[in-house]
Short mmCIF file of C-alpha atoms in Angstrom, two decimals:
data_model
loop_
_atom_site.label_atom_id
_atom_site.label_comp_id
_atom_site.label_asym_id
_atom_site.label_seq_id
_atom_site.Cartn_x
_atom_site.Cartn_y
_atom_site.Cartn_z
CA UNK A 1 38.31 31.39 25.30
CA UNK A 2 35.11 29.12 23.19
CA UNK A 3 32.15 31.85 23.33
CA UNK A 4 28.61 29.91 24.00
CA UNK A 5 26.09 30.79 21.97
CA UNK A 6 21.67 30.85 22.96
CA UNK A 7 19.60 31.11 19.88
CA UNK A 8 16.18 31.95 20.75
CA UNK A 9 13.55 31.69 17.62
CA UNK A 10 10.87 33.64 18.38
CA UNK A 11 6.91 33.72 16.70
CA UNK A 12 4.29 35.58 16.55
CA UNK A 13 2.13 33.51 19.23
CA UNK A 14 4.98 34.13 21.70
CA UNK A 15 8.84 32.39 23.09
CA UNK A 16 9.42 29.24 21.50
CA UNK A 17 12.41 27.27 20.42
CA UNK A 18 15.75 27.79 22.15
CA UNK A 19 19.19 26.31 21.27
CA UNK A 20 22.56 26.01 23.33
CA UNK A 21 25.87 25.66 21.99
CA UNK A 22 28.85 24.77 24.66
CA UNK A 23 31.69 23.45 23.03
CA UNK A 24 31.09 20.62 21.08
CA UNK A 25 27.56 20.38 22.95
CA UNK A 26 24.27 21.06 21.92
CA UNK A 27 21.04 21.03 24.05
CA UNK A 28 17.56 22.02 22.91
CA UNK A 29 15.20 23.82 25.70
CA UNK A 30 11.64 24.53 25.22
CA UNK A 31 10.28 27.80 26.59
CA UNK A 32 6.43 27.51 28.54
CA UNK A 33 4.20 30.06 28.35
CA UNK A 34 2.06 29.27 31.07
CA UNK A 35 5.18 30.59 33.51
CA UNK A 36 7.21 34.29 33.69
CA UNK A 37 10.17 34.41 31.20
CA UNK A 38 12.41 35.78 33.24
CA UNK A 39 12.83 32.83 35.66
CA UNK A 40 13.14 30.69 32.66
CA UNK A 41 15.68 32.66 30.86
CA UNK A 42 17.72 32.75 34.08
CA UNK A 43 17.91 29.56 34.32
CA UNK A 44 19.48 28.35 31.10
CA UNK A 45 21.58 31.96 31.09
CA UNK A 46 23.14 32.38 34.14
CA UNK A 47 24.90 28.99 34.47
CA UNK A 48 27.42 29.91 31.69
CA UNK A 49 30.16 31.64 33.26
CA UNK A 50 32.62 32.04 30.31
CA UNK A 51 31.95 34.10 27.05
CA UNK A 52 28.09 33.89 25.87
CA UNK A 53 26.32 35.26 22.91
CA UNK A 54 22.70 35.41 22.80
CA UNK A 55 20.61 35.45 19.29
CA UNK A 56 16.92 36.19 19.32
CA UNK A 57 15.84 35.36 15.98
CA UNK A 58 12.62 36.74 14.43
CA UNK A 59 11.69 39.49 17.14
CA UNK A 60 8.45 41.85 16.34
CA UNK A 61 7.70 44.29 19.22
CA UNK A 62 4.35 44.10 19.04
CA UNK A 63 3.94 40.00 19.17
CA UNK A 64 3.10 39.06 23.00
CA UNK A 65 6.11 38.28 24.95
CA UNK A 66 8.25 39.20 22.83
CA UNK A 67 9.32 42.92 25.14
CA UNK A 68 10.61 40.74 28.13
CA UNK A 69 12.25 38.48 26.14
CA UNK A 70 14.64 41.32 24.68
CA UNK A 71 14.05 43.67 28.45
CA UNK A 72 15.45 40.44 29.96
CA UNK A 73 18.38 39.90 27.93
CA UNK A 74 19.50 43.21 27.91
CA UNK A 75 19.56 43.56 31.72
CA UNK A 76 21.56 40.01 31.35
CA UNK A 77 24.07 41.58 28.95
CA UNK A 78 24.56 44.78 31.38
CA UNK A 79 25.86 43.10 34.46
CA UNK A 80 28.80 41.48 32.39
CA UNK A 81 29.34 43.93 29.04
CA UNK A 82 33.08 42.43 29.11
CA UNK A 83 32.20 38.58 28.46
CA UNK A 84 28.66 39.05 26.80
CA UNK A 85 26.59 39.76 23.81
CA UNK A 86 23.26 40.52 22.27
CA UNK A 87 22.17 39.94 18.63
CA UNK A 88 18.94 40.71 18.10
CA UNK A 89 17.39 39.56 14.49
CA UNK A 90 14.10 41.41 13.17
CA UNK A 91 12.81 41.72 9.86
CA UNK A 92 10.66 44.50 10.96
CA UNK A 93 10.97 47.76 8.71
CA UNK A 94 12.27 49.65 11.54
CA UNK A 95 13.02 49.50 15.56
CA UNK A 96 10.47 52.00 15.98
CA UNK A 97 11.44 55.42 17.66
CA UNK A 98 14.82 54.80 18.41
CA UNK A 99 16.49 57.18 21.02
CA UNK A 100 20.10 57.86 20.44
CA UNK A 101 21.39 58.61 23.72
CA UNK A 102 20.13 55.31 24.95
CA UNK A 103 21.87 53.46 21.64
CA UNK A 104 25.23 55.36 23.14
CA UNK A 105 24.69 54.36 27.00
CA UNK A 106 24.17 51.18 25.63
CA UNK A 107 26.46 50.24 23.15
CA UNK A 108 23.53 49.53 20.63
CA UNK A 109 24.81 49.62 17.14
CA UNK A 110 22.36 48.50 13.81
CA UNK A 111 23.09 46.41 10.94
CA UNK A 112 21.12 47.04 8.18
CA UNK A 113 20.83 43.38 6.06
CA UNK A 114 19.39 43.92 2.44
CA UNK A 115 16.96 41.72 0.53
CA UNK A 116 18.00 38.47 -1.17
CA UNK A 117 19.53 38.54 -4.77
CA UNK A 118 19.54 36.49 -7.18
CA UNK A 119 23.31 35.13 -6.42
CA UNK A 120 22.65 35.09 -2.88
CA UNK A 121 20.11 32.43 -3.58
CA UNK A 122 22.06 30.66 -5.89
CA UNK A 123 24.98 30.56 -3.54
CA UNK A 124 22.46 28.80 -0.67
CA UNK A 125 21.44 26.12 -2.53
CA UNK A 126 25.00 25.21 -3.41
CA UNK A 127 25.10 23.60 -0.43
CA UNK A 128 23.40 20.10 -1.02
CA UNK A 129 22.11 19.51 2.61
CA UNK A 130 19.89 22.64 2.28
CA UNK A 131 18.91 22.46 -0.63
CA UNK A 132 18.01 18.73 0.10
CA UNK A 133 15.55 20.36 3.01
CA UNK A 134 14.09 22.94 0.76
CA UNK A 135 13.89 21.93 -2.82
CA UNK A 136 10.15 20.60 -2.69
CA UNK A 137 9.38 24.52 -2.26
CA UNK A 138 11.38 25.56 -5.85
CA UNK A 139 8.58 24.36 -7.61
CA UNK A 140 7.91 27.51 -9.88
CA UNK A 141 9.70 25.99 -13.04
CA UNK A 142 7.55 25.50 -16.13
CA UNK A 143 10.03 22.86 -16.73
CA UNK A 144 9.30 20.98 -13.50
CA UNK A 145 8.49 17.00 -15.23
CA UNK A 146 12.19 17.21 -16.22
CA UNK A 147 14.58 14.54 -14.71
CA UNK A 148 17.55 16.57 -14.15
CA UNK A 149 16.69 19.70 -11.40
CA UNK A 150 19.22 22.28 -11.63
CA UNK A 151 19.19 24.23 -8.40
CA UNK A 152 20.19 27.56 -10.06
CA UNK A 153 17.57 27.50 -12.80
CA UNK A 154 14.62 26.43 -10.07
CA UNK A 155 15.83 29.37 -8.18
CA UNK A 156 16.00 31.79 -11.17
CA UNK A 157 12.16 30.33 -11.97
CA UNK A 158 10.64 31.40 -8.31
CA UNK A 159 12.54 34.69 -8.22
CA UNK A 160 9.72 36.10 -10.49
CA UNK A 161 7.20 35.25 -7.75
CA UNK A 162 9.39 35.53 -4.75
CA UNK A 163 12.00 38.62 -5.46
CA UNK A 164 13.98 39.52 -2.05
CA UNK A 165 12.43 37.31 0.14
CA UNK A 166 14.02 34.21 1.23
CA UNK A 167 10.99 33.10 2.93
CA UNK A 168 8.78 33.38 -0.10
CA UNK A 169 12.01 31.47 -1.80
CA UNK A 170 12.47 29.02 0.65
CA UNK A 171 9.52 28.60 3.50
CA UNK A 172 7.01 28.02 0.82
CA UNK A 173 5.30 27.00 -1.97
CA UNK A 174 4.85 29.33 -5.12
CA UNK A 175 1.00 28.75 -4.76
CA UNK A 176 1.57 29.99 -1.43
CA UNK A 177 3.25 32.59 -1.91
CA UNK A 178 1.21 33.70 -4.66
CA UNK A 179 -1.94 33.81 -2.16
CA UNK A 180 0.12 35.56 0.80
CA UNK A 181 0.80 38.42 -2.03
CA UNK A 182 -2.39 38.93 -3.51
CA UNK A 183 -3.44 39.10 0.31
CA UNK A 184 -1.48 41.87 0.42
CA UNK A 185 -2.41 43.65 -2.41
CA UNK A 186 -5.96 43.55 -1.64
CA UNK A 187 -5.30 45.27 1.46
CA UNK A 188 -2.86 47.98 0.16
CA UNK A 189 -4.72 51.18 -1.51
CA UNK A 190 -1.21 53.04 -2.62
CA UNK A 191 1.85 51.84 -2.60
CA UNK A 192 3.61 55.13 -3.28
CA UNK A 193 3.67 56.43 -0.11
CA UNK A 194 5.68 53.13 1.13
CA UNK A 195 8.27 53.18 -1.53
CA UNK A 196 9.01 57.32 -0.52
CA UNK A 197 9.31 56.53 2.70
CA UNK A 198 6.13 59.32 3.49
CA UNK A 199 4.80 57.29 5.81
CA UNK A 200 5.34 55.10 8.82
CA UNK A 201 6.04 51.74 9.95
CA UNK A 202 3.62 49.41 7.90
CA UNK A 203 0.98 47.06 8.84
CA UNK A 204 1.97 43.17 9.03
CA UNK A 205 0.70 42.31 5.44
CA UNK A 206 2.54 44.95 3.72
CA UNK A 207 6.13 44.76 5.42
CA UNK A 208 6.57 41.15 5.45
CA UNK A 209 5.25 40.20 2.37
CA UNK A 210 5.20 43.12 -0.68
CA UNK A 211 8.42 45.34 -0.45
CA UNK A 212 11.69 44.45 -0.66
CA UNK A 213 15.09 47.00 0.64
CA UNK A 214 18.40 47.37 -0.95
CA UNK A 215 21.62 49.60 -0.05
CA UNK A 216 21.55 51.94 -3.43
CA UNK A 217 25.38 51.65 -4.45
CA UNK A 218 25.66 55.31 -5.34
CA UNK A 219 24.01 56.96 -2.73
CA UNK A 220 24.43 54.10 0.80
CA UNK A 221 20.87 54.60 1.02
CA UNK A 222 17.72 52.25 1.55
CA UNK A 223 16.16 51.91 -1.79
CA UNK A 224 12.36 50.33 -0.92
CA UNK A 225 10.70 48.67 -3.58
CA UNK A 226 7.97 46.23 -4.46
CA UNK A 227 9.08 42.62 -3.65
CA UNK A 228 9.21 40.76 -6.64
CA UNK A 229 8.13 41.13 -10.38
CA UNK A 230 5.15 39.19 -10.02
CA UNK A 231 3.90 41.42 -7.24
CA UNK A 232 4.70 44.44 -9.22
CA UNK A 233 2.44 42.96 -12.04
CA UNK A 234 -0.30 42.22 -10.25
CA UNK A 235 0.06 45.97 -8.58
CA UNK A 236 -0.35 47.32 -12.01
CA UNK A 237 -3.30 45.00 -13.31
CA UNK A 238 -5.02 46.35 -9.99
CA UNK A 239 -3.95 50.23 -10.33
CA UNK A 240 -3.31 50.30 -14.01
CA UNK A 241 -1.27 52.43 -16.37
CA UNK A 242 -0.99 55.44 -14.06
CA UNK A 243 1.50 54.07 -11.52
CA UNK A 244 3.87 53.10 -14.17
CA UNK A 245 4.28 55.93 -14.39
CA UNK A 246 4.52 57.48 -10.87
CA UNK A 247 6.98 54.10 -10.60
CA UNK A 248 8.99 55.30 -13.40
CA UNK A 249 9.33 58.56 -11.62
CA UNK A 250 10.20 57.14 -8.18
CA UNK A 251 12.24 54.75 -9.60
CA UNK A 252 14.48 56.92 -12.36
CA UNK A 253 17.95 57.50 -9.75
CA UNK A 254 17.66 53.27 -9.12
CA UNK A 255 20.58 52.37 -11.37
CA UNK A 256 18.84 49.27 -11.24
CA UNK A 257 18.02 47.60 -14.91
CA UNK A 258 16.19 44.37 -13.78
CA UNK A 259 13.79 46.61 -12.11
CA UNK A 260 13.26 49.35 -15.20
CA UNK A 261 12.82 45.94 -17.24
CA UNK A 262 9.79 45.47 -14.71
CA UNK A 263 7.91 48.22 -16.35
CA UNK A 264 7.10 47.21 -19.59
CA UNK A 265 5.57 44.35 -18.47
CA UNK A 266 3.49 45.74 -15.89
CA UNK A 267 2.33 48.52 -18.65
CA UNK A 268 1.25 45.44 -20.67
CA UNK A 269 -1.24 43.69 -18.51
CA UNK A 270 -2.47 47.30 -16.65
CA UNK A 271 -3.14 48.62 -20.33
CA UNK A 272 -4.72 45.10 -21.48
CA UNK A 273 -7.27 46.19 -18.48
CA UNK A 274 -7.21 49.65 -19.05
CA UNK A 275 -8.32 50.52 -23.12
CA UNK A 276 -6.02 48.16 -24.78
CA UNK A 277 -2.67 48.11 -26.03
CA UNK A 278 -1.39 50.03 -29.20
CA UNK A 279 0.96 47.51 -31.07
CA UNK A 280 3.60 48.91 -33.49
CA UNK A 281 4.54 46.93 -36.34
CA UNK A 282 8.32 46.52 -37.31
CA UNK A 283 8.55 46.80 -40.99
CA UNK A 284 6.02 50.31 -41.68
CA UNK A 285 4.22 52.22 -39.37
CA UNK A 286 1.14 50.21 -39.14
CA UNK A 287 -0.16 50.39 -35.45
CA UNK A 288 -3.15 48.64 -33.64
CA UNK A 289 -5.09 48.63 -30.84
CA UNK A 290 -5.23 44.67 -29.09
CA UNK A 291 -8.99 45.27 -27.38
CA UNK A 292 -9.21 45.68 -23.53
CA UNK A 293 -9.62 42.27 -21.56
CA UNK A 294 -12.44 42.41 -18.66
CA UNK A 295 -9.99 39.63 -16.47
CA UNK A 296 -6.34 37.89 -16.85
CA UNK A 297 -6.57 34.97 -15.34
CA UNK A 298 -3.95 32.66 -14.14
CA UNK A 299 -3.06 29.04 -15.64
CA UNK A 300 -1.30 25.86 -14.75
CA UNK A 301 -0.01 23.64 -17.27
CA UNK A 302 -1.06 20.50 -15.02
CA UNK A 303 -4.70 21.85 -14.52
CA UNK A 304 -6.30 23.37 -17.33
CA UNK A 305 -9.26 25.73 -16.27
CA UNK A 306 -12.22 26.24 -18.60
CA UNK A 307 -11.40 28.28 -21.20
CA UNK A 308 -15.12 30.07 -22.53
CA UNK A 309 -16.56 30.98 -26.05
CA UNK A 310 -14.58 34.10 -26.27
CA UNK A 311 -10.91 35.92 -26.11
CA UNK A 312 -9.38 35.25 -22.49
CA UNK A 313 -6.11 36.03 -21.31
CA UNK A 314 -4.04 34.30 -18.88
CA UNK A 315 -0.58 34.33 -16.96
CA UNK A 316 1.19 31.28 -16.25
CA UNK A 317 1.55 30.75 -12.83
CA UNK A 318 4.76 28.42 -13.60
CA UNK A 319 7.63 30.78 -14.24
CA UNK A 320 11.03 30.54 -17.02
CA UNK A 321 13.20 32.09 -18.46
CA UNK A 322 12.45 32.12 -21.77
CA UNK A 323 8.95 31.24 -21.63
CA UNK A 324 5.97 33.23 -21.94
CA UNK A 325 4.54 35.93 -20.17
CA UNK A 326 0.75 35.91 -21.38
CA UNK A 327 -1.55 33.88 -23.60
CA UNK A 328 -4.82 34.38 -25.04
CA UNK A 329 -6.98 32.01 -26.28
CA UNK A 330 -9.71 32.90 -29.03
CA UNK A 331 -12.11 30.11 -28.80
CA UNK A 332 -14.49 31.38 -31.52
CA UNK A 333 -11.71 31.91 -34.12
CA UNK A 334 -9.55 28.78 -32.85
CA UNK A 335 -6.53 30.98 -32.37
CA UNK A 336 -3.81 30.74 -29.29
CA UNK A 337 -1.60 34.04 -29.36
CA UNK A 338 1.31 33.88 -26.99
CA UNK A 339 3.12 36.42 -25.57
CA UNK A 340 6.83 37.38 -24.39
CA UNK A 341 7.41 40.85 -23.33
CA UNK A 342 11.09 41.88 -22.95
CA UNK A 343 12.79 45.20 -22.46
CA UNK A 344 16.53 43.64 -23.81
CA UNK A 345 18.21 43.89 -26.87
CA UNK A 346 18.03 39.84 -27.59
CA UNK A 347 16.14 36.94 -26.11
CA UNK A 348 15.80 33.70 -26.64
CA UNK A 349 12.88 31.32 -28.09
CA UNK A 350 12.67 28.00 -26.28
CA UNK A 351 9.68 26.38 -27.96
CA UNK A 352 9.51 23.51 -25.43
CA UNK A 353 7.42 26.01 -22.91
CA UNK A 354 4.81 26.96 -25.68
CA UNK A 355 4.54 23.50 -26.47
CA UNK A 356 4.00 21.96 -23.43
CA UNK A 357 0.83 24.66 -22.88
CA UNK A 358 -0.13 23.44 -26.47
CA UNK A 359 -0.13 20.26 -25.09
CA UNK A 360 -1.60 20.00 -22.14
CA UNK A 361 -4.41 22.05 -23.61
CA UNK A 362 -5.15 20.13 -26.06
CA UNK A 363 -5.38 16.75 -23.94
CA UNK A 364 -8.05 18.98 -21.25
CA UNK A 365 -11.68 18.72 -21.43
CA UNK A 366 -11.14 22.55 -22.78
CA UNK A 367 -9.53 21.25 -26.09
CA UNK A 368 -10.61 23.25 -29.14
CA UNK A 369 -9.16 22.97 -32.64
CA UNK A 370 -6.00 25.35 -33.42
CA UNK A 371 -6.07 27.06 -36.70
CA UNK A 372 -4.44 29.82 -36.03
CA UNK A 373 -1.27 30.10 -33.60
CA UNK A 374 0.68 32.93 -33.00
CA UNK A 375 4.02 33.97 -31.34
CA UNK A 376 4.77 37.36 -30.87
CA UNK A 377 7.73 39.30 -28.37
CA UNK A 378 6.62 42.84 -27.20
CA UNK A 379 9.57 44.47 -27.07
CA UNK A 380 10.31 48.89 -26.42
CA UNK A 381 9.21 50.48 -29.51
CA UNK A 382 12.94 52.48 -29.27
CA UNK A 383 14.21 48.54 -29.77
CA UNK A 384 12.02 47.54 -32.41
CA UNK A 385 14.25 47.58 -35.10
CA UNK A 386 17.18 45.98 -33.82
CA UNK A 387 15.98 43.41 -31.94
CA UNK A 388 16.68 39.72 -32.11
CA UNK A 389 15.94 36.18 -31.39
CA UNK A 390 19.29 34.88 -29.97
CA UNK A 391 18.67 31.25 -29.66
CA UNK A 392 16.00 28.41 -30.62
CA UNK A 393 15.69 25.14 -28.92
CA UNK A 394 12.83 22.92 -29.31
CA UNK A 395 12.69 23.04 -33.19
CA UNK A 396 9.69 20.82 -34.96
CA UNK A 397 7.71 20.91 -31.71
CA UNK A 398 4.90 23.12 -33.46
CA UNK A 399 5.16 21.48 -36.95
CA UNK A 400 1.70 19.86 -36.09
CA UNK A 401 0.27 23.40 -36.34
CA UNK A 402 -0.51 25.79 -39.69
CA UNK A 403 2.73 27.39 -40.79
CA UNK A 404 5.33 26.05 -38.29
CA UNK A 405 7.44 24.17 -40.34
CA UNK A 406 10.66 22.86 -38.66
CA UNK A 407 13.55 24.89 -38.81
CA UNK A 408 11.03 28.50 -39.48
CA UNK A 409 9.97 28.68 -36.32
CA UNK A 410 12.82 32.12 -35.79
CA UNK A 411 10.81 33.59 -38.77
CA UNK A 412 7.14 32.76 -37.32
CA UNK A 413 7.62 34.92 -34.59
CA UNK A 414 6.31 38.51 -34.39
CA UNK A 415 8.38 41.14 -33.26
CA UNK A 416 6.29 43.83 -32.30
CA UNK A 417 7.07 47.25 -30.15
CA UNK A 418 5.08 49.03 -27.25
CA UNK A 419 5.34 52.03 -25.69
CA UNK A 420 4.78 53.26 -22.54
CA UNK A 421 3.11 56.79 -23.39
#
């Protein structure tokens, strides 16, 4: 027998949207909440008489009507167990107190969905139809005036800003999304506590939008952690070098390398606020101190901010692979230093990124002459040694500026180490 399926989508204002699905039939039902639910919801329930499956998407208990939505439904599903079903969809941190003897009675079992990956995404917007809806919201690419879009690389460009969340990956823009998270931020004193699990449920701002859960593969645990590397970085410009640490520490049984390649960026910018950062240099023990910044601002290729009289440091807010991670620009000795931190063995060098920065710079109302222009990859002082540029593309892009001759740029670059001690 053909099951029939209700999908109820449900906000935070109250009952909304609600789909049917008989056969080859499809009828769309709005739900008023000027009258009682349950009248409502009996009459577009109880005139199925054959197998039905009922899906209330986006439930929160504390959102108004959203209790006798689910009250309703279940008292629904108990006078006809046999020929109907309940699927209940939250992406609330827990069901609250849940009482286990009532889960028995009831036949309530839970399914525990993780966070998006990286290949989950990249398996979504294989499909062309949804990607066609949502592509105007992968917009994180530093590479976005190309022609050709490649779904996969988009996605692997907002995953720095959006992590696990498909919302943040799909619903909305990266400018967006970087708001909703410093939101978040501002309003979160530790987030230690959270990723321990020492304390309860968690307020709206901080489950939805800056922690992400995965099943750890070892242990068939939930492994919290902070939702995506950009909201880990901003965590540790606001906090500083001190929860790297207490990170490393909660982190250390995560088996998880994209995550413990987090770190050394976030000990970057929290030192570059917090006394500086000691450089080590590859070829002798020379060491340095780059000076403490008061600010890191963020920048945007397409709309160049002012850039003042002395040393400032920005982030991009476009995102690649590849690309850059920080930039300072030295007005008063007409010096750009760029910055890639990476915690691999190899990376590569795609020129194209710097230069387009360079670029767009230069064509601002900020323009200042460039004497002096430097490349440099942080890299784990344990790696300095061995480490390598594995690719160049964009060769004779910088041969405009002192020293970048085509075909030297590999050379040009500064490899230098940093530890986080």
């Amino acid at each position: 027998m053909v099951w029939s399926v209700t999908w109820i989508h449900m906000n935070r204002l109250g009952y909304s949207t609600c789909l049917q699905f008989e056969a080859d039939k499809k009828k769309a039902i709005a739900l008023s909440k000027k009258h009682s639910i349950e009248p409502q919801l009996e009459a577009i329930l109880e005139r199925f008489s054959n197998k039905h499956l009922i899906i209330i998407d986006g439930y929160a208990a504390p959102a108004e009507g959203h209790i006798d939505v689910i009250e309703y439904c279940m008292f629904w599903r108990s006078k006809d167990r046999a020929n109907r079903r309940l699927c209940v969809v939250s992406s609330m941190a827990s069901r609250g107190k849940s009482r286990v003897t009532e889960d028995v009675l009831n036949n309530i079992k839970e399914h525990f969905v993780e966070s998006w990956s990286l290949g989950d995404y990249k398996s979504a917007v294989e499909n062309e139809q949804f990607y066609a809806n949502i592509s105007h919201n992968l917009d994180a690419s530093n590479n976005s005036h190309s022609i050709q879009q490649i779904p996969s690389e988009l996605v692997e460009s907002k995953l720095y800003f959006a992590g696990g969340s498909s919302r943040f990956m799909f619903d909305f823009n990266t400018e967006y999304v970087i708001d909703l998270i410093n939101l978040s931020i501002s309003a979160v004193t530790d987030v230690m506590p959270y990723l321990s699990n020492t304390i309860g449920d968690r307020s709206d701002h901080v489950i939805n939008r800056l922690f992400s859960c995965y099943i750890d593969q070892y242990t068939g645990r939930r492994k919290p952690f902070i939702i995506s590397e950009y909201a880990a970085t901003c965590l540790a410009i606001k906090e500083g070098p001190s929860l790297i640490n207490r990170l490393s520490a909660a982190i250390r049984n995560y088996r998880n390398p994209s995550i413990d390649g987090w770190l050394l960026e976030m000990w970057f910018f929290a030192s570059l606020l917090k006394g500086g950062v000691k450089i080590y240099h590859r070829n002798d023990n020379h060491t340095e101190v780059w000076p403490e910044s008061t600010d890191i601002q963020m920048i945007d290729s397409s709309r160049i901010p002012f850039i003042p009289n002395f040393p400032v440091w920005f982030r991009p807010i476009k995102w690649n692979q590849g690309g850059y991670d920080a930039v300072c620009f030295d007005k008063p000795q007409n010096r750009i230093l760029f910055v890639q931190v990476t915690r691999g063995d190899t990376h590569s060098f795609k020129i194209e990124y710097f230069y387009n920065l360079l670029k767009a710079v230069s064509e601002s109302q900020s323009s200042f002459e460039i004497k002096q222009l430097d490349i440099a990859f942080l890299v784990d002082k344990e790696k300095l040694q061995h480490f390598r540029i594995s690719s160049v593309s964009g060769e004779g892009l910088l041969a405009c500026f002192p020293g970048w001759t085509q075909g030297t740029e590999k050379e040009k670059v500064k490899i230098l180490g940093i530890s986080m001690e």
